[in-house]
Amino acid sequence: MSIDIDTARRVAHLARIAVKEDDLPALARELSGILTFMEQLNEVDVEGVEPMTSVTPMRLKRRADVVTDGNMQDKILSNAPDAREGFFAVPKVVE
Amino acid sequence: MSDLSKLTLAEARDALRAGETTSVALTQACLSEIEAAGALNAFVHMTPEIALEQARAADARIATGDAPAMCGMPLGIKDLFCTKGVPSQAASRILEGFRPEYESTVTQNLWDAGAVMLGKLNMDEFAMGSSNETSTYGNVVNPWRRGNDDAPLTPGGSSGGSASAVAADLCLAATGTDTGGSIRQPAAFVGITGLKPTYGRCSRWGVVAFASSLDQAGPMTKTVQDAAIMLGAMAGHDAKDSTSADLPVPDFEAMLTGDIRGKTIGIPAEYRMEGMPEEIEALWTRGAEMLRDAGAKIVDISLPHTKYALPAYYVIAPAEASSNLARYDGVRYGHRAKLAQGDGIVQMYEKTRAEGFGPEVQRRVMIGTYVLSAGFYDAYYNRARKVRALIKRDFETVFADGVDAILTPATPSAAFGLGEMAEADPVQMYLNDVFTVTVNLAGLPGIAVPAGLDKQGLPLGLQLIGRPWEEGDLLNTAQVLERAAGFVSKPGKWW
């Protein structure tokens, strides 16, 4: 599977990473190279094999659905690049 | 006592208990070694105040006569572990300035046992790399050199800072993490011991996530005995990590009996790679002979899906990474790009992530995004998960046939030069993980033990792979190998 420039542009956007138009051909080539390496997986007979979901057979634990933590607004916001009046601040989202 | 930073954990523990030295003295010795080792670029954030405070507390605790083995031990901590109030950046620009308000469970366990934090250690960005050349802090340098050639070599990756620091005696031991070989490959490149425990043995809570189904923390130490001691303090069930195993943590050190008579060691045919250096092949054969001489039975085994481990890994790990790294959006922590007039939230995300992530991380996030995208999910991601199930089945089959541990080379080469792979395509770098990555895919414990030097005087390691949850048995076999190999070489001090 080879990735063309349009696909590279689309993947970069899906990943929310800005890539300059000039850098797209090189990116497409690199991604294609990696995907070619992955094509080897097509040689394997996986008929009837279940995809692995957990490497160790274990039942996930359950707990009561109650609040166990909280009341730490200051701590939550302490690393924010922009926090105002107790909220994370971002560029305007709705007009 | 002189050369305090050169002590093993076991030696330091015994000296502390005998009153021959103090944790403060050990800590000061390490701090001055670190100060003088800037050329290695292993420590990237120093925490001398925290270290000395912890050391004084440890000395008080030791004086009461009731201190655990790790009490007073000065350690380096990989930058991937969140440490409260101390920069924790995963060697990425995107986490610049981030100071966690919480402590990872593994480091908390170590502090509860009385250990001392010297500082944070360099690594590949988000643990993605095999040469420690993707870090925002710059390359780590291997203390080893090729004879008299002063060309700087890689310490391996991603736990390159941990490897370099332990090998250069800047600390007594260090934490590492291993997603595809990131503890074992660097350990082999610098001639130390590196243990990746069974998936679920150590809590992942508070460890910056790369690929959650593969990531596991472990010790990087000067000896196998030290790995046993340190794992005991790191491991344990944690309600905050739903994949951490609710199993008792045995006394791993007590399981080092030195007796492996009657054990069966498998030699997998598929690990005999084309183009593998003769020296590594010879070392592997010698390793098998050492274990046979110690009374183990050596058998040839087959792990038929080995060849597909790397391609499966490079689907699964980037897929998980693309999800895990979605949280770095410039909103809650770390770097946010400067925005132009009229930029909206999407431009904020895109510019922030373009500036904050280095090229290898961007590449893997995009590969992961692609293999998870509509239309390709089945062809890549689901197929890789099926192949992963087959790789695990290969191991289950040989274990069911009575194999206790598997012996392989740790790496396909000795340490290479920094910058030597700069022109190579990314897949060439991925081949470094060829012997280690199967272990993560199958969730097994694996350990790299230094076993010899190559013609250029660089360390080479062997890997032992064990049954799930049987780290104690694995460590015992590893110690027999360590003793038989008698690796005592140290890098000549040039830094």
PDB file of N, CA and C in Angstrom, chain A residues 1 3 7 11-19 27 30-31 33-35 37-46 49-53 55-56 58 60-61 75 78-82 88-91 93, chain B residues 97-99 101 199 237 242-243 246 307-308 310-311 314-315 330-334 336 339 345 348-350 353-354 362-363 366-367 369-370 376 380 383 385-386 388-390 392 427 441-443 469:
ATOM      1  N   MET A   1       0.855  -1.190   0.000  1.00  0.00           N
ATOM      2  CA  MET A   1       0.000   0.000   0.000  1.00  0.00           C
ATOM      3  C   MET A   1       0.888   1.235   0.000  1.00  0.00           C
ATOM      4  N   ILE A   3       1.251   5.405   0.023  1.00  0.00           N
ATOM      5  CA  ILE A   3       0.490   6.572   0.468  1.00  0.00           C
ATOM      6  C   ILE A   3       0.817   7.747  -0.445  1.00  0.00           C
ATOM      7  N   THR A   7      -3.296  11.533   0.719  1.00  0.00           N
ATOM      8  CA  THR A   7      -3.521  10.693   1.898  1.00  0.00           C
ATOM      9  C   THR A   7      -2.660  11.184   3.056  1.00  0.00           C
ATOM     10  N   VAL A  11      -4.062  12.220   6.655  1.00  0.00           N
ATOM     11  CA  VAL A  11      -3.623  11.564   7.897  1.00  0.00           C
ATOM     12  C   VAL A  11      -3.069  12.611   8.873  1.00  0.00           C
ATOM     13  N   ALA A  12      -2.278  13.546   8.359  1.00  0.00           N
ATOM     14  CA  ALA A  12      -1.717  14.587   9.227  1.00  0.00           C
ATOM     15  C   ALA A  12      -2.846  15.396   9.876  1.00  0.00           C
ATOM     16  N   HIS A  13      -3.864  15.676   9.098  1.00  0.00           N
ATOM     17  CA  HIS A  13      -4.982  16.440   9.655  1.00  0.00           C
ATOM     18  C   HIS A  13      -5.752  15.618  10.697  1.00  0.00           C
ATOM     19  N   LEU A  14      -5.969  14.338  10.379  1.00  0.00           N
ATOM     20  CA  LEU A  14      -6.656  13.466  11.351  1.00  0.00           C
ATOM     21  C   LEU A  14      -5.867  13.392  12.657  1.00  0.00           C
ATOM     22  N   ALA A  15      -4.540  13.406  12.549  1.00  0.00           N
ATOM     23  CA  ALA A  15      -3.681  13.325  13.734  1.00  0.00           C
ATOM     24  C   ALA A  15      -3.505  14.694  14.384  1.00  0.00           C
ATOM     25  N   ARG A  16      -4.091  15.715  13.779  1.00  0.00           N
ATOM     26  CA  ARG A  16      -3.968  17.099  14.280  1.00  0.00           C
ATOM     27  C   ARG A  16      -2.502  17.509  14.435  1.00  0.00           C
ATOM     28  N   ILE A  17      -1.759  17.276  13.338  1.00  0.00           N
ATOM     29  CA  ILE A  17      -0.361  17.728  13.288  1.00  0.00           C
ATOM     30  C   ILE A  17      -0.209  18.554  12.013  1.00  0.00           C
ATOM     31  N   ALA A  18       0.181  19.816  12.156  1.00  0.00           N
ATOM     32  CA  ALA A  18       0.372  20.670  10.983  1.00  0.00           C
ATOM     33  C   ALA A  18       1.621  20.218  10.234  1.00  0.00           C
ATOM     34  N   VAL A  19       1.485  19.923   8.945  1.00  0.00           N
ATOM     35  CA  VAL A  19       2.631  19.560   8.115  1.00  0.00           C
ATOM     36  C   VAL A  19       2.643  20.525   6.933  1.00  0.00           C
ATOM     37  N   LEU A  27       7.009  12.949   3.699  1.00  0.00           N
ATOM     38  CA  LEU A  27       6.194  12.237   4.684  1.00  0.00           C
ATOM     39  C   LEU A  27       5.480  11.051   4.030  1.00  0.00           C
ATOM     40  N   GLU A  30       7.949   8.232   3.555  1.00  0.00           N
ATOM     41  CA  GLU A  30       8.290   7.549   4.816  1.00  0.00           C
ATOM     42  C   GLU A  30       7.162   6.644   5.282  1.00  0.00           C
ATOM     43  N   LEU A  31       5.957   7.174   5.261  1.00  0.00           N
ATOM     44  CA  LEU A  31       4.815   6.379   5.712  1.00  0.00           C
ATOM     45  C   LEU A  31       4.640   5.166   4.806  1.00  0.00           C
ATOM     46  N   GLY A  33       6.971   3.577   3.206  1.00  0.00           N
ATOM     47  CA  GLY A  33       8.036   2.627   3.533  1.00  0.00           C
ATOM     48  C   GLY A  33       7.665   1.786   4.745  1.00  0.00           C
ATOM     49  N   ILE A  34       7.119   2.443   5.761  1.00  0.00           N
ATOM     50  CA  ILE A  34       6.746   1.720   6.984  1.00  0.00           C
ATOM     51  C   ILE A  34       5.587   0.762   6.692  1.00  0.00           C
ATOM     52  N   LEU A  35       4.626   1.228   5.903  1.00  0.00           N
ATOM     53  CA  LEU A  35       3.480   0.367   5.589  1.00  0.00           C
ATOM     54  C   LEU A  35       3.896  -0.830   4.740  1.00  0.00           C
ATOM     55  N   PHE A  37       6.695  -2.368   5.012  1.00  0.00           N
ATOM     56  CA  PHE A  37       7.259  -3.275   6.009  1.00  0.00           C
ATOM     57  C   PHE A  37       6.133  -4.080   6.686  1.00  0.00           C
ATOM     58  N   MET A  38       5.010  -3.424   6.940  1.00  0.00           N
ATOM     59  CA  MET A  38       3.893  -4.099   7.613  1.00  0.00           C
ATOM     60  C   MET A  38       3.169  -5.093   6.714  1.00  0.00           C
ATOM     61  N   GLU A  39       3.344  -4.940   5.384  1.00  0.00           N
ATOM     62  CA  GLU A  39       2.645  -5.827   4.448  1.00  0.00           C
ATOM     63  C   GLU A  39       2.988  -7.295   4.705  1.00  0.00           C
ATOM     64  N   GLN A  40       4.159  -7.550   5.307  1.00  0.00           N
ATOM     65  CA  GLN A  40       4.539  -8.935   5.629  1.00  0.00           C
ATOM     66  C   GLN A  40       3.456  -9.669   6.396  1.00  0.00           C
ATOM     67  N   LEU A  41       2.668  -8.903   7.152  1.00  0.00           N
ATOM     68  CA  LEU A  41       1.632  -9.543   7.970  1.00  0.00           C
ATOM     69  C   LEU A  41       0.624 -10.284   7.103  1.00  0.00           C
ATOM     70  N   ASN A  42       0.530  -9.898   5.827  1.00  0.00           N
ATOM     71  CA  ASN A  42      -0.428 -10.568   4.938  1.00  0.00           C
ATOM     72  C   ASN A  42      -0.031 -12.005   4.631  1.00  0.00           C
ATOM     73  N   GLU A  43       1.237 -12.352   4.914  1.00  0.00           N
ATOM     74  CA  GLU A  43       1.687 -13.731   4.665  1.00  0.00           C
ATOM     75  C   GLU A  43       1.142 -14.700   5.709  1.00  0.00           C
ATOM     76  N   VAL A  44       0.692 -14.186   6.847  1.00  0.00           N
ATOM     77  CA  VAL A  44       0.326 -15.059   7.960  1.00  0.00           C
ATOM     78  C   VAL A  44      -1.121 -15.536   7.810  1.00  0.00           C
ATOM     79  N   ASP A  45      -1.306 -16.822   8.028  1.00  0.00           N
ATOM     80  CA  ASP A  45      -2.663 -17.378   8.012  1.00  0.00           C
ATOM     81  C   ASP A  45      -3.312 -17.093   9.366  1.00  0.00           C
ATOM     82  N   VAL A  46      -4.282 -16.187   9.376  1.00  0.00           N
ATOM     83  CA  VAL A  46      -4.920 -15.812  10.639  1.00  0.00           C
ATOM     84  C   VAL A  46      -6.364 -16.315  10.697  1.00  0.00           C
ATOM     85  N   VAL A  49      -8.419 -17.001  13.996  1.00  0.00           N
ATOM     86  CA  VAL A  49      -7.695 -16.495  15.171  1.00  0.00           C
ATOM     87  C   VAL A  49      -8.411 -15.250  15.689  1.00  0.00           C
ATOM     88  N   GLU A  50      -8.650 -15.215  16.980  1.00  0.00           N
ATOM     89  CA  GLU A  50      -9.271 -14.037  17.593  1.00  0.00           C
ATOM     90  C   GLU A  50      -8.220 -12.955  17.811  1.00  0.00           C
ATOM     91  N   PRO A  51      -8.529 -11.707  17.478  1.00  0.00           N
ATOM     92  CA  PRO A  51      -7.561 -10.641  17.770  1.00  0.00           C
ATOM     93  C   PRO A  51      -7.335 -10.526  19.276  1.00  0.00           C
ATOM     94  N   MET A  52      -6.094 -10.360  19.689  1.00  0.00           N
ATOM     95  CA  MET A  52      -5.813 -10.291  21.117  1.00  0.00           C
ATOM     96  C   MET A  52      -6.373  -8.998  21.720  1.00  0.00           C
ATOM     97  N   THR A  53      -7.062  -9.133  22.831  1.00  0.00           N
ATOM     98  CA  THR A  53      -7.545  -7.937  23.518  1.00  0.00           C
ATOM     99  C   THR A  53      -6.775  -7.700  24.805  1.00  0.00           C
ATOM    100  N   VAL A  55      -3.263  -9.233  26.955  1.00  0.00           N
ATOM    101  CA  VAL A  55      -2.141 -10.166  26.883  1.00  0.00           C
ATOM    102  C   VAL A  55      -2.141 -11.136  28.060  1.00  0.00           C
ATOM    103  N   THR A  56      -2.706 -10.702  29.179  1.00  0.00           N
ATOM    104  CA  THR A  56      -2.809 -11.575  30.344  1.00  0.00           C
ATOM    105  C   THR A  56      -4.286 -11.849  30.570  1.00  0.00           C
ATOM    106  N   MET A  58      -7.283 -11.841  32.282  1.00  0.00           N
ATOM    107  CA  MET A  58      -7.716 -11.332  33.594  1.00  0.00           C
ATOM    108  C   MET A  58      -9.081 -10.678  33.447  1.00  0.00           C
ATOM    109  N   LEU A  60     -11.331  -7.687  34.397  1.00  0.00           N
ATOM    110  CA  LEU A  60     -11.148  -6.341  34.928  1.00  0.00           C
ATOM    111  C   LEU A  60     -11.943  -6.209  36.222  1.00  0.00           C
ATOM    112  N   LYS A  61     -11.320  -5.558  37.184  1.00  0.00           N
ATOM    113  CA  LYS A  61     -11.974  -5.412  38.479  1.00  0.00           C
ATOM    114  C   LYS A  61     -13.098  -4.400  38.400  1.00  0.00           C
ATOM    115  N   LYS A  75      -5.056  22.187  41.510  1.00  0.00           N
ATOM    116  CA  LYS A  75      -4.046  21.237  41.033  1.00  0.00           C
ATOM    117  C   LYS A  75      -4.276  20.890  39.569  1.00  0.00           C
ATOM    118  N   SER A  78      -3.094  23.738  37.444  1.00  0.00           N
ATOM    119  CA  SER A  78      -1.779  24.323  37.730  1.00  0.00           C
ATOM    120  C   SER A  78      -0.807  24.235  36.549  1.00  0.00           C
ATOM    121  N   ASN A  79      -0.993  23.277  35.660  1.00  0.00           N
ATOM    122  CA  ASN A  79      -0.075  23.138  34.520  1.00  0.00           C
ATOM    123  C   ASN A  79      -0.646  23.682  33.211  1.00  0.00           C
ATOM    124  N   ALA A  80      -1.809  24.289  33.271  1.00  0.00           N
ATOM    125  CA  ALA A  80      -2.447  24.737  32.023  1.00  0.00           C
ATOM    126  C   ALA A  80      -1.696  25.920  31.419  1.00  0.00           C
ATOM    127  N   PRO A  81      -1.503  25.897  30.088  1.00  0.00           N
ATOM    128  CA  PRO A  81      -0.859  27.048  29.433  1.00  0.00           C
ATOM    129  C   PRO A  81      -1.697  28.316  29.591  1.00  0.00           C
ATOM    130  N   ASP A  82      -3.006  28.169  29.697  1.00  0.00           N
ATOM    131  CA  ASP A  82      -3.876  29.333  29.845  1.00  0.00           C
ATOM    132  C   ASP A  82      -5.095  28.914  30.663  1.00  0.00           C
ATOM    133  N   PHE A  88     -10.014  26.036  31.945  1.00  0.00           N
ATOM    134  CA  PHE A  88      -9.023  26.032  30.863  1.00  0.00           C
ATOM    135  C   PHE A  88      -9.500  27.005  29.809  1.00  0.00           C
ATOM    136  N   ALA A  89      -8.588  27.821  29.285  1.00  0.00           N
ATOM    137  CA  ALA A  89      -8.977  28.780  28.252  1.00  0.00           C
ATOM    138  C   ALA A  89      -8.422  28.352  26.903  1.00  0.00           C
ATOM    139  N   VAL A  90      -9.275  28.415  25.872  1.00  0.00           N
ATOM    140  CA  VAL A  90      -8.870  28.056  24.504  1.00  0.00           C
ATOM    141  C   VAL A  90      -9.430  29.114  23.553  1.00  0.00           C
ATOM    142  N   PRO A  91      -8.928  29.142  22.315  1.00  0.00           N
ATOM    143  CA  PRO A  91      -9.507  30.087  21.345  1.00  0.00           C
ATOM    144  C   PRO A  91     -11.004  29.840  21.188  1.00  0.00           C
ATOM    145  N   VAL A  93     -14.476  28.789  20.234  1.00  0.00           N
ATOM    146  CA  VAL A  93     -14.890  27.588  19.500  1.00  0.00           C
ATOM    147  C   VAL A  93     -16.216  27.810  18.785  1.00  0.00           C
TER     148      VAL A  93
ATOM    149  N   GLY B  97       7.949  22.285  30.927  1.00  0.00           N
ATOM    150  CA  GLY B  97       7.401  23.011  32.073  1.00  0.00           C
ATOM    151  C   GLY B  97       6.411  22.208  32.905  1.00  0.00           C
ATOM    152  N   PHE B  98       6.088  20.986  32.475  1.00  0.00           N
ATOM    153  CA  PHE B  98       5.088  20.197  33.214  1.00  0.00           C
ATOM    154  C   PHE B  98       5.678  19.676  34.516  1.00  0.00           C
ATOM    155  N   ARG B  99       5.010  20.014  35.604  1.00  0.00           N
ATOM    156  CA  ARG B  99       5.377  19.484  36.919  1.00  0.00           C
ATOM    157  C   ARG B  99       4.160  18.789  37.497  1.00  0.00           C
ATOM    158  N   GLU B 101       1.332  17.000  39.642  1.00  0.00           N
ATOM    159  CA  GLU B 101       0.809  17.197  40.997  1.00  0.00           C
ATOM    160  C   GLU B 101       0.705  15.854  41.728  1.00  0.00           C
ATOM    161  N   TYR B 199       4.029  -8.405  32.002  1.00  0.00           N
ATOM    162  CA  TYR B 199       3.058  -7.317  31.879  1.00  0.00           C
ATOM    163  C   TYR B 199       2.076  -7.393  33.062  1.00  0.00           C
ATOM    164  N   HIS B 237       0.435  -4.926  43.305  1.00  0.00           N
ATOM    165  CA  HIS B 237      -0.886  -4.568  42.791  1.00  0.00           C
ATOM    166  C   HIS B 237      -1.204  -3.117  43.098  1.00  0.00           C
ATOM    167  N   SER B 242      -5.805  -0.794  36.235  1.00  0.00           N
ATOM    168  CA  SER B 242      -6.694  -1.960  36.165  1.00  0.00           C
ATOM    169  C   SER B 242      -5.988  -3.172  35.549  1.00  0.00           C
ATOM    170  N   THR B 243      -4.847  -2.986  34.905  1.00  0.00           N
ATOM    171  CA  THR B 243      -4.119  -4.136  34.352  1.00  0.00           C
ATOM    172  C   THR B 243      -2.992  -4.600  35.274  1.00  0.00           C
ATOM    173  N   ASP B 246      -3.146  -8.625  40.610  1.00  0.00           N
ATOM    174  CA  ASP B 246      -3.374  -8.780  42.043  1.00  0.00           C
ATOM    175  C   ASP B 246      -2.744 -10.093  42.500  1.00  0.00           C
ATOM    176  N   LYS B 307       9.241 -13.921  12.974  1.00  0.00           N
ATOM    177  CA  LYS B 307       9.505 -12.999  11.875  1.00  0.00           C
ATOM    178  C   LYS B 307       8.455 -11.889  11.786  1.00  0.00           C
ATOM    179  N   TYR B 308       7.257 -12.185  12.262  1.00  0.00           N
ATOM    180  CA  TYR B 308       6.165 -11.222  12.113  1.00  0.00           C
ATOM    181  C   TYR B 308       5.997 -10.322  13.328  1.00  0.00           C
ATOM    182  N   LEU B 310       8.004  -7.910  14.564  1.00  0.00           N
ATOM    183  CA  LEU B 310       8.308  -6.487  14.346  1.00  0.00           C
ATOM    184  C   LEU B 310       7.207  -5.781  13.563  1.00  0.00           C
ATOM    185  N   PRO B 311       6.782  -6.324  12.410  1.00  0.00           N
ATOM    186  CA  PRO B 311       5.686  -5.633  11.722  1.00  0.00           C
ATOM    187  C   PRO B 311       4.409  -5.551  12.565  1.00  0.00           C
ATOM    188  N   TYR B 314       4.925  -2.758  15.029  1.00  0.00           N
ATOM    189  CA  TYR B 314       4.891  -1.410  14.453  1.00  0.00           C
ATOM    190  C   TYR B 314       3.532  -1.049  13.857  1.00  0.00           C
ATOM    191  N   VAL B 315       2.538  -1.927  14.025  1.00  0.00           N
ATOM    192  CA  VAL B 315       1.137  -1.535  13.847  1.00  0.00           C
ATOM    193  C   VAL B 315       0.531  -1.218  15.218  1.00  0.00           C
ATOM    194  N   GLY B 330      -2.287  21.009  24.001  1.00  0.00           N
ATOM    195  CA  GLY B 330      -2.014  22.412  24.336  1.00  0.00           C
ATOM    196  C   GLY B 330      -3.075  23.041  25.221  1.00  0.00           C
ATOM    197  N   VAL B 331      -3.932  22.229  25.826  1.00  0.00           N
ATOM    198  CA  VAL B 331      -4.991  22.791  26.662  1.00  0.00           C
ATOM    199  C   VAL B 331      -4.696  22.610  28.147  1.00  0.00           C
ATOM    200  N   ARG B 332      -4.347  21.379  28.524  1.00  0.00           N
ATOM    201  CA  ARG B 332      -4.285  21.094  29.968  1.00  0.00           C
ATOM    202  C   ARG B 332      -2.891  21.178  30.581  1.00  0.00           C
ATOM    203  N   TYR B 333      -1.869  20.932  29.756  1.00  0.00           N
ATOM    204  CA  TYR B 333      -0.509  20.986  30.303  1.00  0.00           C
ATOM    205  C   TYR B 333       0.485  21.147  29.168  1.00  0.00           C
ATOM    206  N   GLY B 334       1.670  21.562  29.509  1.00  0.00           N
ATOM    207  CA  GLY B 334       2.763  21.608  28.551  1.00  0.00           C
ATOM    208  C   GLY B 334       2.679  22.761  27.569  1.00  0.00           C
ATOM    209  N   ARG B 336       1.983  25.196  24.396  1.00  0.00           N
ATOM    210  CA  ARG B 336       0.956  25.621  23.445  1.00  0.00           C
ATOM    211  C   ARG B 336       1.610  26.567  22.452  1.00  0.00           C
ATOM    212  N   LEU B 339      -0.349  31.542  18.565  1.00  0.00           N
ATOM    213  CA  LEU B 339      -1.326  31.497  17.474  1.00  0.00           C
ATOM    214  C   LEU B 339      -1.342  32.799  16.694  1.00  0.00           C
ATOM    215  N   ILE B 345      -9.437  26.707  17.233  1.00  0.00           N
ATOM    216  CA  ILE B 345      -8.944  25.647  18.114  1.00  0.00           C
ATOM    217  C   ILE B 345      -8.221  24.548  17.332  1.00  0.00           C
ATOM    218  N   MET B 348      -4.832  25.611  16.750  1.00  0.00           N
ATOM    219  CA  MET B 348      -4.083  25.507  18.007  1.00  0.00           C
ATOM    220  C   MET B 348      -3.570  24.076  18.214  1.00  0.00           C
ATOM    221  N   TYR B 349      -4.454  23.104  18.005  1.00  0.00           N
ATOM    222  CA  TYR B 349      -4.019  21.706  18.147  1.00  0.00           C
ATOM    223  C   TYR B 349      -2.899  21.399  17.155  1.00  0.00           C
ATOM    224  N   GLU B 350      -3.133  21.750  15.896  1.00  0.00           N
ATOM    225  CA  GLU B 350      -2.203  21.329  14.844  1.00  0.00           C
ATOM    226  C   GLU B 350      -0.826  21.991  14.996  1.00  0.00           C
ATOM    227  N   ARG B 353       0.983  20.583  18.263  1.00  0.00           N
ATOM    228  CA  ARG B 353       1.512  19.221  18.111  1.00  0.00           C
ATOM    229  C   ARG B 353       2.666  19.177  17.099  1.00  0.00           C
ATOM    230  N   ALA B 354       2.627  20.056  16.093  1.00  0.00           N
ATOM    231  CA  ALA B 354       3.733  20.125  15.129  1.00  0.00           C
ATOM    232  C   ALA B 354       4.990  20.655  15.807  1.00  0.00           C
ATOM    233  N   GLN B 362       5.951  12.196  15.639  1.00  0.00           N
ATOM    234  CA  GLN B 362       4.947  12.570  14.628  1.00  0.00           C
ATOM    235  C   GLN B 362       4.692  11.412  13.672  1.00  0.00           C
ATOM    236  N   ARG B 363       5.799  10.785  13.245  1.00  0.00           N
ATOM    237  CA  ARG B 363       5.684   9.669  12.311  1.00  0.00           C
ATOM    238  C   ARG B 363       4.826   8.557  12.911  1.00  0.00           C
ATOM    239  N   MET B 366       1.159   9.416  13.257  1.00  0.00           N
ATOM    240  CA  MET B 366       0.464   9.391  11.965  1.00  0.00           C
ATOM    241  C   MET B 366       0.257   7.972  11.453  1.00  0.00           C
ATOM    242  N   ILE B 367       1.271   7.112  11.635  1.00  0.00           N
ATOM    243  CA  ILE B 367       1.099   5.697  11.259  1.00  0.00           C
ATOM    244  C   ILE B 367      -0.056   5.091  12.058  1.00  0.00           C
ATOM    245  N   THR B 369      -2.558   6.655  13.429  1.00  0.00           N
ATOM    246  CA  THR B 369      -3.815   7.241  12.964  1.00  0.00           C
ATOM    247  C   THR B 369      -4.278   6.535  11.696  1.00  0.00           C
ATOM    248  N   TYR B 370      -3.324   6.281  10.809  1.00  0.00           N
ATOM    249  CA  TYR B 370      -3.664   5.638   9.533  1.00  0.00           C
ATOM    250  C   TYR B 370      -4.198   4.219   9.735  1.00  0.00           C
ATOM    251  N   PHE B 376      -9.073   0.815   7.075  1.00  0.00           N
ATOM    252  CA  PHE B 376      -7.772   0.151   7.241  1.00  0.00           C
ATOM    253  C   PHE B 376      -7.652  -0.584   8.576  1.00  0.00           C
ATOM    254  N   TYR B 380      -5.006  -3.706   8.889  1.00  0.00           N
ATOM    255  CA  TYR B 380      -3.760  -3.528   9.646  1.00  0.00           C
ATOM    256  C   TYR B 380      -3.926  -3.871  11.119  1.00  0.00           C
ATOM    257  N   ARG B 383      -5.540  -7.356  12.001  1.00  0.00           N
ATOM    258  CA  ARG B 383      -4.630  -8.416  11.561  1.00  0.00           C
ATOM    259  C   ARG B 383      -3.415  -8.491  12.487  1.00  0.00           C
ATOM    260  N   ARG B 385      -3.300  -7.683  15.590  1.00  0.00           N
ATOM    261  CA  ARG B 385      -3.696  -8.253  16.889  1.00  0.00           C
ATOM    262  C   ARG B 385      -3.865  -9.765  16.792  1.00  0.00           C
ATOM    263  N   LYS B 386      -4.262 -10.248  15.616  1.00  0.00           N
ATOM    264  CA  LYS B 386      -4.362 -11.708  15.424  1.00  0.00           C
ATOM    265  C   LYS B 386      -2.966 -12.329  15.390  1.00  0.00           C
ATOM    266  N   ARG B 388      -0.427 -11.133  16.809  1.00  0.00           N
ATOM    267  CA  ARG B 388       0.054 -11.067  18.194  1.00  0.00           C
ATOM    268  C   ARG B 388      -0.423 -12.286  18.987  1.00  0.00           C
ATOM    269  N   ALA B 389      -1.672 -12.676  18.768  1.00  0.00           N
ATOM    270  CA  ALA B 389      -2.199 -13.856  19.464  1.00  0.00           C
ATOM    271  C   ALA B 389      -1.387 -15.100  19.076  1.00  0.00           C
ATOM    272  N   LEU B 390      -0.982 -15.179  17.803  1.00  0.00           N
ATOM    273  CA  LEU B 390      -0.196 -16.337  17.351  1.00  0.00           C
ATOM    274  C   LEU B 390       1.206 -16.329  17.953  1.00  0.00           C
ATOM    275  N   LYS B 392       2.028 -15.091  20.835  1.00  0.00           N
ATOM    276  CA  LYS B 392       1.880 -15.514  22.228  1.00  0.00           C
ATOM    277  C   LYS B 392       1.686 -17.036  22.295  1.00  0.00           C
ATOM    278  N   VAL B 427      12.696   2.080   9.275  1.00  0.00           N
ATOM    279  CA  VAL B 427      12.566   0.640   9.499  1.00  0.00           C
ATOM    280  C   VAL B 427      13.906   0.022   9.926  1.00  0.00           C
ATOM    281  N   LEU B 441       5.070  -8.382  23.130  1.00  0.00           N
ATOM    282  CA  LEU B 441       3.822  -8.792  22.479  1.00  0.00           C
ATOM    283  C   LEU B 441       3.179  -9.941  23.247  1.00  0.00           C
ATOM    284  N   ALA B 442       4.008 -10.811  23.850  1.00  0.00           N
ATOM    285  CA  ALA B 442       3.480 -11.954  24.587  1.00  0.00           C
ATOM    286  C   ALA B 442       3.332 -11.661  26.082  1.00  0.00           C
ATOM    287  N   GLY B 443       3.727 -10.468  26.527  1.00  0.00           N
ATOM    288  CA  GLY B 443       3.549 -10.078  27.934  1.00  0.00           C
ATOM    289  C   GLY B 443       4.471 -10.784  28.904  1.00  0.00           C
ATOM    290  N   TRP B 469       4.950 -14.425  35.225  1.00  0.00           N
ATOM    291  CA  TRP B 469       4.952 -14.332  36.693  1.00  0.00           C
ATOM    292  C   TRP B 469       6.090 -15.095  37.344  1.00  0.00           C
TER     293      TRP B 469
END
